Coordinates of C-alpha atoms and ligand atoms in Angstrom, one line a residue:
X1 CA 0.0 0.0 0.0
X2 CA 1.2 3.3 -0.8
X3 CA 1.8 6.1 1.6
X4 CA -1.0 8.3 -0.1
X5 CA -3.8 4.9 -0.1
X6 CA -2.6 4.9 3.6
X7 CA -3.3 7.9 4.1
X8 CA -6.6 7.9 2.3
X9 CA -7.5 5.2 4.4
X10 CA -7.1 7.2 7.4
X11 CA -9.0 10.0 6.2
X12 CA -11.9 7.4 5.4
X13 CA -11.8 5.9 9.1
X14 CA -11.6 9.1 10.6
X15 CA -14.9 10.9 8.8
X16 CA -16.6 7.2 8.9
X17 CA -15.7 7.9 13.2
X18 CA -17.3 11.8 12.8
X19 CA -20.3 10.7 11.0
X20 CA -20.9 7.7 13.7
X21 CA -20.4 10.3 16.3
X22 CA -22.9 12.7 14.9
X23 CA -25.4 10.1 14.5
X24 CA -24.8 9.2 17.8
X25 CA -25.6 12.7 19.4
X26 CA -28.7 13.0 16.5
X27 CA -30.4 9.7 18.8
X28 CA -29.7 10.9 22.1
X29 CA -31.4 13.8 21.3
X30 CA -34.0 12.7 19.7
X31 CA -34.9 8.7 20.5
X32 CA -32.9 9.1 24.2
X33 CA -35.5 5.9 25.1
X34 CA -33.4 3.6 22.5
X35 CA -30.2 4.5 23.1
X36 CA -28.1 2.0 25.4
X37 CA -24.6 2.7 26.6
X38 CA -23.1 0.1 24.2
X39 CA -24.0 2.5 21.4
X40 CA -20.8 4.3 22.1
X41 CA -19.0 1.4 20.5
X42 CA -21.1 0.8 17.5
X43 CA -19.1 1.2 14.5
X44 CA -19.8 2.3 10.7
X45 CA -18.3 -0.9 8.7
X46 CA -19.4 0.1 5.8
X47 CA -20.3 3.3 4.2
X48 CA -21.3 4.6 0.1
X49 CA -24.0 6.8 -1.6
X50 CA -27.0 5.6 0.1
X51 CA -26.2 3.0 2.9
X52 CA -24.8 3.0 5.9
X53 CA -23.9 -0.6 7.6
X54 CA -23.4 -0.2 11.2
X55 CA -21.5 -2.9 13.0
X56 CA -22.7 -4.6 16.4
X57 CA -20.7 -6.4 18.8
X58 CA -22.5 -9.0 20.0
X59 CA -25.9 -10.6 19.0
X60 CA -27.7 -9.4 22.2
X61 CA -27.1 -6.2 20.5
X62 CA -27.8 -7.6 17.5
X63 CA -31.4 -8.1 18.0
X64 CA -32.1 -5.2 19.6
X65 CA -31.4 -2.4 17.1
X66 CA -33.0 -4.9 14.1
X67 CA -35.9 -5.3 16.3
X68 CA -36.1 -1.6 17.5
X69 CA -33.8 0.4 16.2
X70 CA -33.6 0.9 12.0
X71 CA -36.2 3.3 11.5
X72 CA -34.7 5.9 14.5
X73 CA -31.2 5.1 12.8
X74 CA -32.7 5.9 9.3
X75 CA -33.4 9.4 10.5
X76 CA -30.3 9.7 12.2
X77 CA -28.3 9.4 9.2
X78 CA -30.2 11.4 7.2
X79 CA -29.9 14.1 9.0
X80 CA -26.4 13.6 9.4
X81 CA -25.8 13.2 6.1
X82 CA -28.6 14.9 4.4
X83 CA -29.5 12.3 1.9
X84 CA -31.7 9.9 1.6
X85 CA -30.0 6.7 3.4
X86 CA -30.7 2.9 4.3
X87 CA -29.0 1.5 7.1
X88 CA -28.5 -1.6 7.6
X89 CA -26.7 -3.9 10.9
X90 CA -24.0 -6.3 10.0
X91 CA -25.1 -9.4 12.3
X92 CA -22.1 -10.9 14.5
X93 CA -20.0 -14.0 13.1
X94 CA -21.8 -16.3 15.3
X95 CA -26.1 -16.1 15.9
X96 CA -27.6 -18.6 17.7
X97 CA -30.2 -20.5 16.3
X98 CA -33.8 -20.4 17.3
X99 CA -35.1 -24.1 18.0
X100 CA -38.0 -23.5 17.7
X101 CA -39.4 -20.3 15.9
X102 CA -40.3 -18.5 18.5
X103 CA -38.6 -17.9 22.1
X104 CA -34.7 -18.3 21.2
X105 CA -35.5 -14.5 20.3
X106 CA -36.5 -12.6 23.8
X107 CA -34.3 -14.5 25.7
X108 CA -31.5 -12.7 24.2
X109 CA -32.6 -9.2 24.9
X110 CA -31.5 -8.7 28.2
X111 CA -30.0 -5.1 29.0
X112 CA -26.8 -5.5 30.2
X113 CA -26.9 -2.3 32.1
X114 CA -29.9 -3.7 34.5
X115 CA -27.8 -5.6 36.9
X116 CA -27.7 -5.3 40.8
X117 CA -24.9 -3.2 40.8
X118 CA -26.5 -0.7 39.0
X119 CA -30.1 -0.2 41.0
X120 CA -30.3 2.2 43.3
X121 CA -31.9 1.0 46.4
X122 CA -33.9 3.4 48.9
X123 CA -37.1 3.1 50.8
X124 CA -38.8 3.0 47.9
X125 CA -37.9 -0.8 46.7
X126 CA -36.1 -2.0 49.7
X127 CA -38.1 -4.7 50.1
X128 CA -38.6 -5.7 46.3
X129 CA -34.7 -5.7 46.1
X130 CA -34.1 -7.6 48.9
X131 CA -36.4 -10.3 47.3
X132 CA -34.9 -10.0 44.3
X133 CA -31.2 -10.5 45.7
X134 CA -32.8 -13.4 47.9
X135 CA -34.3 -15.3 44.6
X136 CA -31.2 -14.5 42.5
X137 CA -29.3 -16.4 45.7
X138 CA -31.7 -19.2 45.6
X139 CA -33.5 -19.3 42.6
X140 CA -37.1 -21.6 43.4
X141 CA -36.3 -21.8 46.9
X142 CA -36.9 -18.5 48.5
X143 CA -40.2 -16.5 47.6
X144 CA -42.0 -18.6 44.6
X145 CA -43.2 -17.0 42.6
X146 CA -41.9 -13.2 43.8
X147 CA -44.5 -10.7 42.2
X148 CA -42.8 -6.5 41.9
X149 CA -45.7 -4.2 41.2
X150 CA -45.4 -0.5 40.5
X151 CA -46.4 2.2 38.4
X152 CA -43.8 2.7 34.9
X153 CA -40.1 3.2 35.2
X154 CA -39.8 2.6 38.6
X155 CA -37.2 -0.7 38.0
X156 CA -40.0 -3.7 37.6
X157 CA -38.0 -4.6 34.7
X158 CA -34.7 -3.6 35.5
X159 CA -35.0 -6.1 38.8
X160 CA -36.1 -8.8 36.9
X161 CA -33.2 -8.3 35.0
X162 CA -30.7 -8.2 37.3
X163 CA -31.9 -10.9 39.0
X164 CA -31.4 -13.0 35.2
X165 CA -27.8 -11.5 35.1
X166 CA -26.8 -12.6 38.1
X167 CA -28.2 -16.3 37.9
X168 CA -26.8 -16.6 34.8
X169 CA -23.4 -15.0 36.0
X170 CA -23.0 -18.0 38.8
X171 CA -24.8 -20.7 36.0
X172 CA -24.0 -19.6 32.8
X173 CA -26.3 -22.9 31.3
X174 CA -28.9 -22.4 33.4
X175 CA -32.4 -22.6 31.1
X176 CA -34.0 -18.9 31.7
X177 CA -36.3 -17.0 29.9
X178 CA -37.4 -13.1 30.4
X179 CA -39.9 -12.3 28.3
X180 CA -43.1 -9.6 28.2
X181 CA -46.4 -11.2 29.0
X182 CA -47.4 -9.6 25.3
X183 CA -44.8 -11.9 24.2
X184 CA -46.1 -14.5 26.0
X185 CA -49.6 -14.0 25.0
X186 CA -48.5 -13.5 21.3
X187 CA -46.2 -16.9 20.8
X188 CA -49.9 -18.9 22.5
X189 CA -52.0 -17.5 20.0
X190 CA -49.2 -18.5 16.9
X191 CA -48.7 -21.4 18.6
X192 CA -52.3 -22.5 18.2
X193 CA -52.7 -21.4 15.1
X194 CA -49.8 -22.8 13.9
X195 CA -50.8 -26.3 15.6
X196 CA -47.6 -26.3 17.2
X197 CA -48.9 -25.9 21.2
X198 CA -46.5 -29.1 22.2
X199 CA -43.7 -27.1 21.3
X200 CA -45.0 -24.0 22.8
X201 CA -45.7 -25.9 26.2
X202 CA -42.0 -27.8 25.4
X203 CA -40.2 -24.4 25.5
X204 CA -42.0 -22.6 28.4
X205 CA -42.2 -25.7 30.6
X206 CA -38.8 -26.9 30.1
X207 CA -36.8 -23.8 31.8
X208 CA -35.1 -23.0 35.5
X209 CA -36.4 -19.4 35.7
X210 CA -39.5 -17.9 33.9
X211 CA -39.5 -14.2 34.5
X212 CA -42.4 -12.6 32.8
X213 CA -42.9 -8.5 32.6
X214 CA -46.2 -6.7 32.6
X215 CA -48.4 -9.5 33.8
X216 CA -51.4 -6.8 33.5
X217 CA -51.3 -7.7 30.3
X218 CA -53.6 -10.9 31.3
X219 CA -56.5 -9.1 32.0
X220 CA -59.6 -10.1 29.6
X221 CA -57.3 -12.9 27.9
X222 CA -58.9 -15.9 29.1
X223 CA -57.5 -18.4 27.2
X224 CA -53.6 -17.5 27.6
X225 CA -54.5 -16.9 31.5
X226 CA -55.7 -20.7 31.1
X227 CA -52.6 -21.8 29.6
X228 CA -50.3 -19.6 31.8
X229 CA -51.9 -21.1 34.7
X230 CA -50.8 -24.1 33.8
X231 CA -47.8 -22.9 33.2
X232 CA -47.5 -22.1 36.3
X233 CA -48.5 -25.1 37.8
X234 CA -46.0 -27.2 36.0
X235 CA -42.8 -24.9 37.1
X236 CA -43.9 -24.3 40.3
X237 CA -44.1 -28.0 41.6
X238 CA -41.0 -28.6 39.8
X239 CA -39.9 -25.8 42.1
X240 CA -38.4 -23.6 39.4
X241 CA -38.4 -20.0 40.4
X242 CA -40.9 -17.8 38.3
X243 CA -41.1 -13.7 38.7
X244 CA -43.7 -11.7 37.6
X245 CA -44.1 -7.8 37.3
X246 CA -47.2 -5.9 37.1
X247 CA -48.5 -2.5 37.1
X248 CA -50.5 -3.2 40.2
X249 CA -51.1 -6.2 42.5
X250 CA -52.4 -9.2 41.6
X251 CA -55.7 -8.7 43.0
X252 CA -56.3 -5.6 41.2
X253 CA -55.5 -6.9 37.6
X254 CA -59.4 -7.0 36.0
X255 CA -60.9 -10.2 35.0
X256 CA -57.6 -12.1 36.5
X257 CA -59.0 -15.3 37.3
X258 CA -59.3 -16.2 41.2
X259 CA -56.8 -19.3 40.8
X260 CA -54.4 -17.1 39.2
X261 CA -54.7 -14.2 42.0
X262 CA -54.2 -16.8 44.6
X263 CA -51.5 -18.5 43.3
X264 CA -49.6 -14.9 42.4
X265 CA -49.4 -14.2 45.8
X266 CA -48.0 -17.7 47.0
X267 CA -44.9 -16.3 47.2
X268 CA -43.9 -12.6 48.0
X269 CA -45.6 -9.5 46.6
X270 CA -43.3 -6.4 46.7
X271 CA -44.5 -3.3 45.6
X272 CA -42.1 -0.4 44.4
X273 CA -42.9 3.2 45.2
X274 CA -41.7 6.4 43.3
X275 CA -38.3 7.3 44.5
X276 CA -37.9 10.0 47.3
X277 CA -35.3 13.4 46.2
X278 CA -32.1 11.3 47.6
X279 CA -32.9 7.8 45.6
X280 CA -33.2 10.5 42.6
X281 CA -30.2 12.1 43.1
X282 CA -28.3 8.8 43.7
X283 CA -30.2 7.5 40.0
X284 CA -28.9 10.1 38.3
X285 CA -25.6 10.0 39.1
X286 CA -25.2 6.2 38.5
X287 CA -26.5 6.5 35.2
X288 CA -24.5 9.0 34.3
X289 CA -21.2 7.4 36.0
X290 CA -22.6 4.3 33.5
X291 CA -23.0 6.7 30.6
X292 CA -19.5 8.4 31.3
X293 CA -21.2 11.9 31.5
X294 CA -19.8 14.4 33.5
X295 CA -23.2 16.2 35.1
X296 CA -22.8 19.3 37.5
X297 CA -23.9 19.0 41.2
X298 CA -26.5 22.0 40.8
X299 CA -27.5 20.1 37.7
X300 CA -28.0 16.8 39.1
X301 CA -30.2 18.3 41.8
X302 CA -32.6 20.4 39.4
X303 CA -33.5 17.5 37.3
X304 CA -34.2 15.2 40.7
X305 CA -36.4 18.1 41.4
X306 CA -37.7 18.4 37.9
X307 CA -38.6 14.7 37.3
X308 CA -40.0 13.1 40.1
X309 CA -42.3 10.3 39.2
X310 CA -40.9 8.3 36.2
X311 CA -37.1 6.9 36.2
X312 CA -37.2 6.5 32.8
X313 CA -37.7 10.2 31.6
X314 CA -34.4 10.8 34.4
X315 CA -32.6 9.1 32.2
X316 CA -33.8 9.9 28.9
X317 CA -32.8 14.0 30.3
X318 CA -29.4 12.3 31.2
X319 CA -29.0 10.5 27.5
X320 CA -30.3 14.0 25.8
X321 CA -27.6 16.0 27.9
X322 CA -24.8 13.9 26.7
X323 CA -26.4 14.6 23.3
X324 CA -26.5 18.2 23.7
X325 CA -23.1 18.2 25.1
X326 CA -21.2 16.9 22.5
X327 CA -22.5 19.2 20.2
X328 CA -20.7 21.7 22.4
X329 CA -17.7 21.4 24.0
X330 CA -18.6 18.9 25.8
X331 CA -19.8 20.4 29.4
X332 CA -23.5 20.2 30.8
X333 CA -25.0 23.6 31.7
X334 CA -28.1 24.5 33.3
X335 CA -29.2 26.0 30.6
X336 CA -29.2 22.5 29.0
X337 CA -30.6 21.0 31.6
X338 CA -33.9 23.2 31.2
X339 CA -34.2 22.3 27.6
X340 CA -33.8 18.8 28.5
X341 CA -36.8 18.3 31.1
X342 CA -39.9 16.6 29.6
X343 CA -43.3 19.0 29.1
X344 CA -41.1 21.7 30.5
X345 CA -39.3 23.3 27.2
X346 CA -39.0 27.3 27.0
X347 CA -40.3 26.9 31.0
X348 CA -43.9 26.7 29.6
X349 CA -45.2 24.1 32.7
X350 CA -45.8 25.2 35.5
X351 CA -44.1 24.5 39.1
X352 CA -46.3 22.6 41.3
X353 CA -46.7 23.7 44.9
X354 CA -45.2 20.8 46.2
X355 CA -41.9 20.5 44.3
X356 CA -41.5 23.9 45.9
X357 CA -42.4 22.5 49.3
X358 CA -40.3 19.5 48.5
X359 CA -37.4 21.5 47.8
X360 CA -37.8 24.0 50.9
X361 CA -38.5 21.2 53.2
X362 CA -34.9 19.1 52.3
X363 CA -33.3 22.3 52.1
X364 CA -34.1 23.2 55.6
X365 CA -34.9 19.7 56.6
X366 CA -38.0 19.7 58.0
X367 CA -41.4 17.7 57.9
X368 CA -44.0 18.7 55.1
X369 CA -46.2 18.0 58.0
X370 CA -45.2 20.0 59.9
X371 CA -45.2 23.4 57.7
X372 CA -48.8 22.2 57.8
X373 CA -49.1 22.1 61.0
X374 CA -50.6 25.3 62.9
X375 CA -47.3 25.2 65.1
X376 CA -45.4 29.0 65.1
X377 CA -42.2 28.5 66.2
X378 CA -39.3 29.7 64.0
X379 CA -37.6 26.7 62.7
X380 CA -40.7 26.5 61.2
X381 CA -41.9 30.0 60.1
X382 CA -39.1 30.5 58.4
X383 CA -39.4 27.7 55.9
X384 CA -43.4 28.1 55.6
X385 CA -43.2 31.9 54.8
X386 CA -40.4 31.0 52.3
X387 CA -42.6 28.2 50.8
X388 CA -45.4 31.0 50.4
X389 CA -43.1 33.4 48.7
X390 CA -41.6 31.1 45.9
X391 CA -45.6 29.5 45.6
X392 CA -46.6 33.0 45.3
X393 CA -43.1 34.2 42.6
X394 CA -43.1 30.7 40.6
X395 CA -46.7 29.5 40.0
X396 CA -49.8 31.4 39.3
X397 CA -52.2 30.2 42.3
X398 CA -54.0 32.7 44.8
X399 CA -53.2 33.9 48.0
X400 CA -56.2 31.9 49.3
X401 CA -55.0 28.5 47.4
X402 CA -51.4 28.6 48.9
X403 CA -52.8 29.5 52.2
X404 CA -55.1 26.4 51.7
X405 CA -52.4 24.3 51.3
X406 CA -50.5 25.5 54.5
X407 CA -52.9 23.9 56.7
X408 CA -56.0 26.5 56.0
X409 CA -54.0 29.7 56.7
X410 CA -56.2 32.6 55.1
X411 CA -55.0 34.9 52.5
X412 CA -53.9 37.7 54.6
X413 CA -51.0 35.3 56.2
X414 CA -50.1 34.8 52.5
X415 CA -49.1 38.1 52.0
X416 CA -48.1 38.8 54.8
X417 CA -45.3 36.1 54.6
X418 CA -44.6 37.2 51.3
X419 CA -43.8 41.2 52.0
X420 CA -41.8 39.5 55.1
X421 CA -39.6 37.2 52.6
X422 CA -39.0 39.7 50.6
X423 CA -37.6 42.4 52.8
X424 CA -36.0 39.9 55.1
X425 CA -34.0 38.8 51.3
X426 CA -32.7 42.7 50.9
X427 CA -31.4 42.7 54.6
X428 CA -30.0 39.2 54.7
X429 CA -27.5 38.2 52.1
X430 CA -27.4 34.9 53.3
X431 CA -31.3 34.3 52.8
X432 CA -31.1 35.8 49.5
X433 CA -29.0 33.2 49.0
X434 CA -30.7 30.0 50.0
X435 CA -34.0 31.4 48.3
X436 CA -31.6 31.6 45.0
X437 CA -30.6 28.3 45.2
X438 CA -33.7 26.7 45.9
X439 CA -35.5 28.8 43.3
X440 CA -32.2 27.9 40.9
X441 CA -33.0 24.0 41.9
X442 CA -36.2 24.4 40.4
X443 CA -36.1 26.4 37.6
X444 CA -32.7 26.6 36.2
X445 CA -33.2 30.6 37.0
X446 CA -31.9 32.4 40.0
X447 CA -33.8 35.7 39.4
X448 CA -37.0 35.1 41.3
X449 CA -38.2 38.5 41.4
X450 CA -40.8 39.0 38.7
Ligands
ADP501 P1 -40.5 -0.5 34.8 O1 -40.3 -1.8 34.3 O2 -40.9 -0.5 36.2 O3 -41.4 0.3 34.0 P2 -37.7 -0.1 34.2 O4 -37.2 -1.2 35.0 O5 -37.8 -0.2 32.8 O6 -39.1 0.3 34.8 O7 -36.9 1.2 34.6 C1 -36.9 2.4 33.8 C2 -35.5 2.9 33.8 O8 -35.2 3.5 35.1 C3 -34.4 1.9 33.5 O9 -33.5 2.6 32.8 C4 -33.9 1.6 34.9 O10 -32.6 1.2 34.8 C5 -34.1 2.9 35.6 N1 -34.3 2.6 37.1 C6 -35.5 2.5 37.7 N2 -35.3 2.4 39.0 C7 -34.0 2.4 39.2 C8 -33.1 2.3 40.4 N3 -33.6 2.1 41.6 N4 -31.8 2.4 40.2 C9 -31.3 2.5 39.0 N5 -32.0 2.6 37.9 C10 -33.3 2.6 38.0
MG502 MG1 -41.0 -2.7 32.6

C-alpha cells in the first residue's frame, strides 16, 4: 500500500468515526429511550451513496437495534448526512439458532446495564430488592413466585433483569427466559394457530427461571390466562423460580381469574414506590457514571427536582444532555438541563406547589407536616413563609390557594409572609442566597423577582 492509499484510508476511518459520532448525538437527542450505553461502541463498517452498515458487537445487540432500532437510525443518518439513506446492521459471526421459531429470540434481549450493581436501592424498593437478591441467591427456593408491582419506570424490569444476570453470571447454562407477558400472550395465540402448542408448552415448561414482565397484560385474555396457569403449575411443583411484574397487585388486575390471584401471591408481593429526592439524586448519578457523562452537582439536583415520578424520563434528560453536550464542547450547563426536562421546554409548565415545598423542606430539613401544622415557632416560620413566597413568585395560584395548602391559613398570612420574605431577602444576604438556590434548583433561573 502506498503512503497516499494509507493515508486515504485514514481519512476514510476518521470521517466514517465523525459521522458515527454525529449520529450518535442526532439519537440521544431525539430517541434518548433507544439508546443504550453500548452505542458508544457501535461502528460504521461500511459506508457509500445511500447506505450506511453499522457494525454490532454481540448478538444481544444484534437483535435489539434490528428489532427496535432501524427506522430511529434511518433518520439519524439522514440528517447527518442529508440524503436519503438505508442502514443496515451487520449481524455478528456467530447467531444462535432459534429451535423453535419463537422464544430463542426474547431470551437474548436482556440489558446488560440492569444488573444489581446498577439499581439504586432506597425506601422506595427495599423490600422488592431484597427479594430480588434473595431469589437471585436461591433461585425456586426463596419467595415462589416473587410478584414486583409498581407504576412505569420505577425498576420492575430492571430487577427482573438483574436478577437474570446474576443467575446466569454463577450458572451460565442455566435454562432462563425473560420475556413480556405480550410476548407471552402472542407466541400462545401463533402457537395454536400454527398447531404447534406441544412445542409451545415444550419451551415454556422446560426452563429453571421464567421471568415474565407486565403480567397486567392478562387481564380479559382468558385463554392465555388458562394456559399460563398451567404454566405455572408445572414450574412451580418442579420448584423452578418464576417472577412476575405488574402495574399493580395481583388482586387488582381485572378479569384475572381467582386461581391465578391466589397463586400470584403464593410467594412474595413487593410493591415499588416512586423514588424520594435522595434515591433521585443517587439515580442520576449512576447513570451518568454508567453513561460516562460528567453532570454538575447543581445540575443533578434540578433535574431530581424536575422529574419526580418516572425513572425513565431521568434518564432519557441524562441521555439528551450527553447529546446536547457533544455538540458543544462537551460540558453540561443548566441552561441544557432546562431544555432537557420533559413538558417543561422554554419553562412553559408550571411548578407545582409541592416540588417547591419539596425542595424548601430538604433544604431546611423539615417535615412537610409540619409546615402544615398550625405550630409557630421559628424553625418552622421560616421555611413556611419561604414556601409561600416562591408559591406566590413561581406559579400562578392565589393567595387563598397557597394559604389552603398551608394547613388553612387565610389569605392575609399569605401576604403577609410574602412582603416578610421579601424584605427579610434585601437585609439578609445569606437568605437571599438560599432562596436563590432553591428557586435555581427548580427552575434553572436564579432571578426570582418578577
Ligand atoms: P418499569 O419496568 O418498572 O417500567 P424499568 O425497570 O424499565 O421500569 O426502569 C426504567 C428505567 O429506570 C431503567 O433505565 C432503569 O434502569 C431505571 N431505574 C429505575 N429504578 C432504578 C433504580 N432504583 N436504580 C437505577 N436505575 C433505575
Ligand atoms: Mg417494565
Amino acid at each position: 500500500m502506498t503512503r497516499i492509499d494509507q493515508s486515504k484510508e485514514h481519512d476514510t476511518k476518521v470521517s466514517l468515526e465523525r459521522s458515527w459520532q454525529e449520529m450518535l448525538a442526532f439519537l440521544r437527542l431525539n430517541n434518548s429511550d433507544l439508546v443504550r450505553g453500548w452505542f458508544a461502541q457501535l461502528r460504521i463498517s461500511d459506508f457509500d451513496r445511500g447506505h450506511i452498515a453499522i457494525s454490532p458487537i454481540t448478538p444481544t445487540q444484534y437483535v435489539y437495534l434490528q428489532n427496535h432500532c432501524t427506522e430511529a437510525f434511518v433518520q439519524a443518518a439522514q440528517s447527518v448526512t442529508g440524503r436519503l439513506m438505508a442502514v443496515t446492521f451487520s449481524p455478528p459471526a456467530s447467531m444462535p439458532e432459534d429451535r423453535y421459531g419463537f422464544g430463542a429470540i426474547e431470551q437474548l434481549s436482556l440489558n446488560e446495564e440492569y444488573t444489581f450493581e446498577n439499581f439504586v436501592t432506597g425506601p422506595c424498593n427495599k423490600l422488592a430488592h431484597a427479594a430480588s437478591v434473595a431469589v437471585a441467591r436461591e433461585p425456586g427456593k426463596r419467595y415462589n413466585p416473587l410478584f414486583l408491582y409498581g407504576n412505569v419506570g420505577l425498576g420492575k424490569s430492571h430487577l427482573l433483569q438483574a436478577v437474570c444476570h446474576e443467575v446466569k453470571g454463577k450458572q451460565p447454562d442455566v435454562n432462563l427466559l425473560y420475556i413480556s407477558c405480550e410476548t407471552f400472550i402472542n407466541h400462545f395465540i401463533e402457537a395454536v394457530e400454527l398447531g404447534v402448542v406441544q412445542e409451545f408448552r415444550h419451551r415454556y415448561r422446560n426452563v429453571d427461571i421464567l421471568a415474565i414482565d407486565d403480567v397486567q397484560y392478562l387481564a380479559n385474555k382468558d385463554s392465555s390466562q388458562e394456559e399460563f396457569f398451567h404454566t405455572f403449575n408445572s414450574l412451580y411443583q418442579a420448584q423452578k423460580q418464576i417472577i412476575l411484574s405488574s402495574d399493580r397487585p395481583p388482586n387488582e388486575i381485572e378479569t384475572l381469574t381467582e386461581r391465578l390471584i391466589s397463586r400470584f401471591s403464593w410467594g412474595l408481593v413487593a410493591g415499588i414506590d416512586r423514588p424520594c429526592y435522595e434515591t433521585r439524586m443517587a439515580i442520576i448519578r449512576k447513570k451518568a457514571k454508567i453513561k460516562g457523562v460528567d453532570i454538575p452537582e447543581e445540575v443533578v439536583s434540578f433535574l431530581a427536582r424536575s422529574i419526580e415520578s418516572n425513572t425513565r424520563e431521568l434518564e432519557g434528560a441524562i441521555t439528551k444532555l450527553q447529546g446536547l453536550a457533544m455538540l458543544g464542547d462537551g460540558r453540561i450547563s443548566m441552561d441544557m438541563a432546562q431544555q432537557v426536562i420533559p413538558g417543561r421546554r422554554n419553562g412553559a409548565k408550571e411548578l407545582a406547589i409541592e416540588q417547591i415545598v419539596e425542595a424548601v423542606t430538604s433544604h431546611f430539613n423539615v417535615k412537610v407536616t409540619e409546615l402544615q401544622s398550625k405550630r409557630r415557632n421559628k424553625t418552622l416560620a421560616l421555611p413556611r413563609q419561604v414556601c409561600m413566597f416562591l408559591a406566590r413568585q413561581l406559579t400562578r395560584r392565589s393567595l387563598e390557594e397557597i394559604g389552603g395548602y398551608f394547613g388553612g391559613r387565610d389569605h392575609s398570612t399569605v401576604l403577609h409572609a410574602t412582603k416578610t420574605i421579601r424584605k427579610q431577602i434585601d437585609d439578609d444576604p445569606s437568605l437571599r442566597a438560599t432562596v436563590e438556590d432553591i428557586t435555581r434548583a427548580l427552575t434553572g433561573r436564579a432571578n426570582y423577582l418578577t
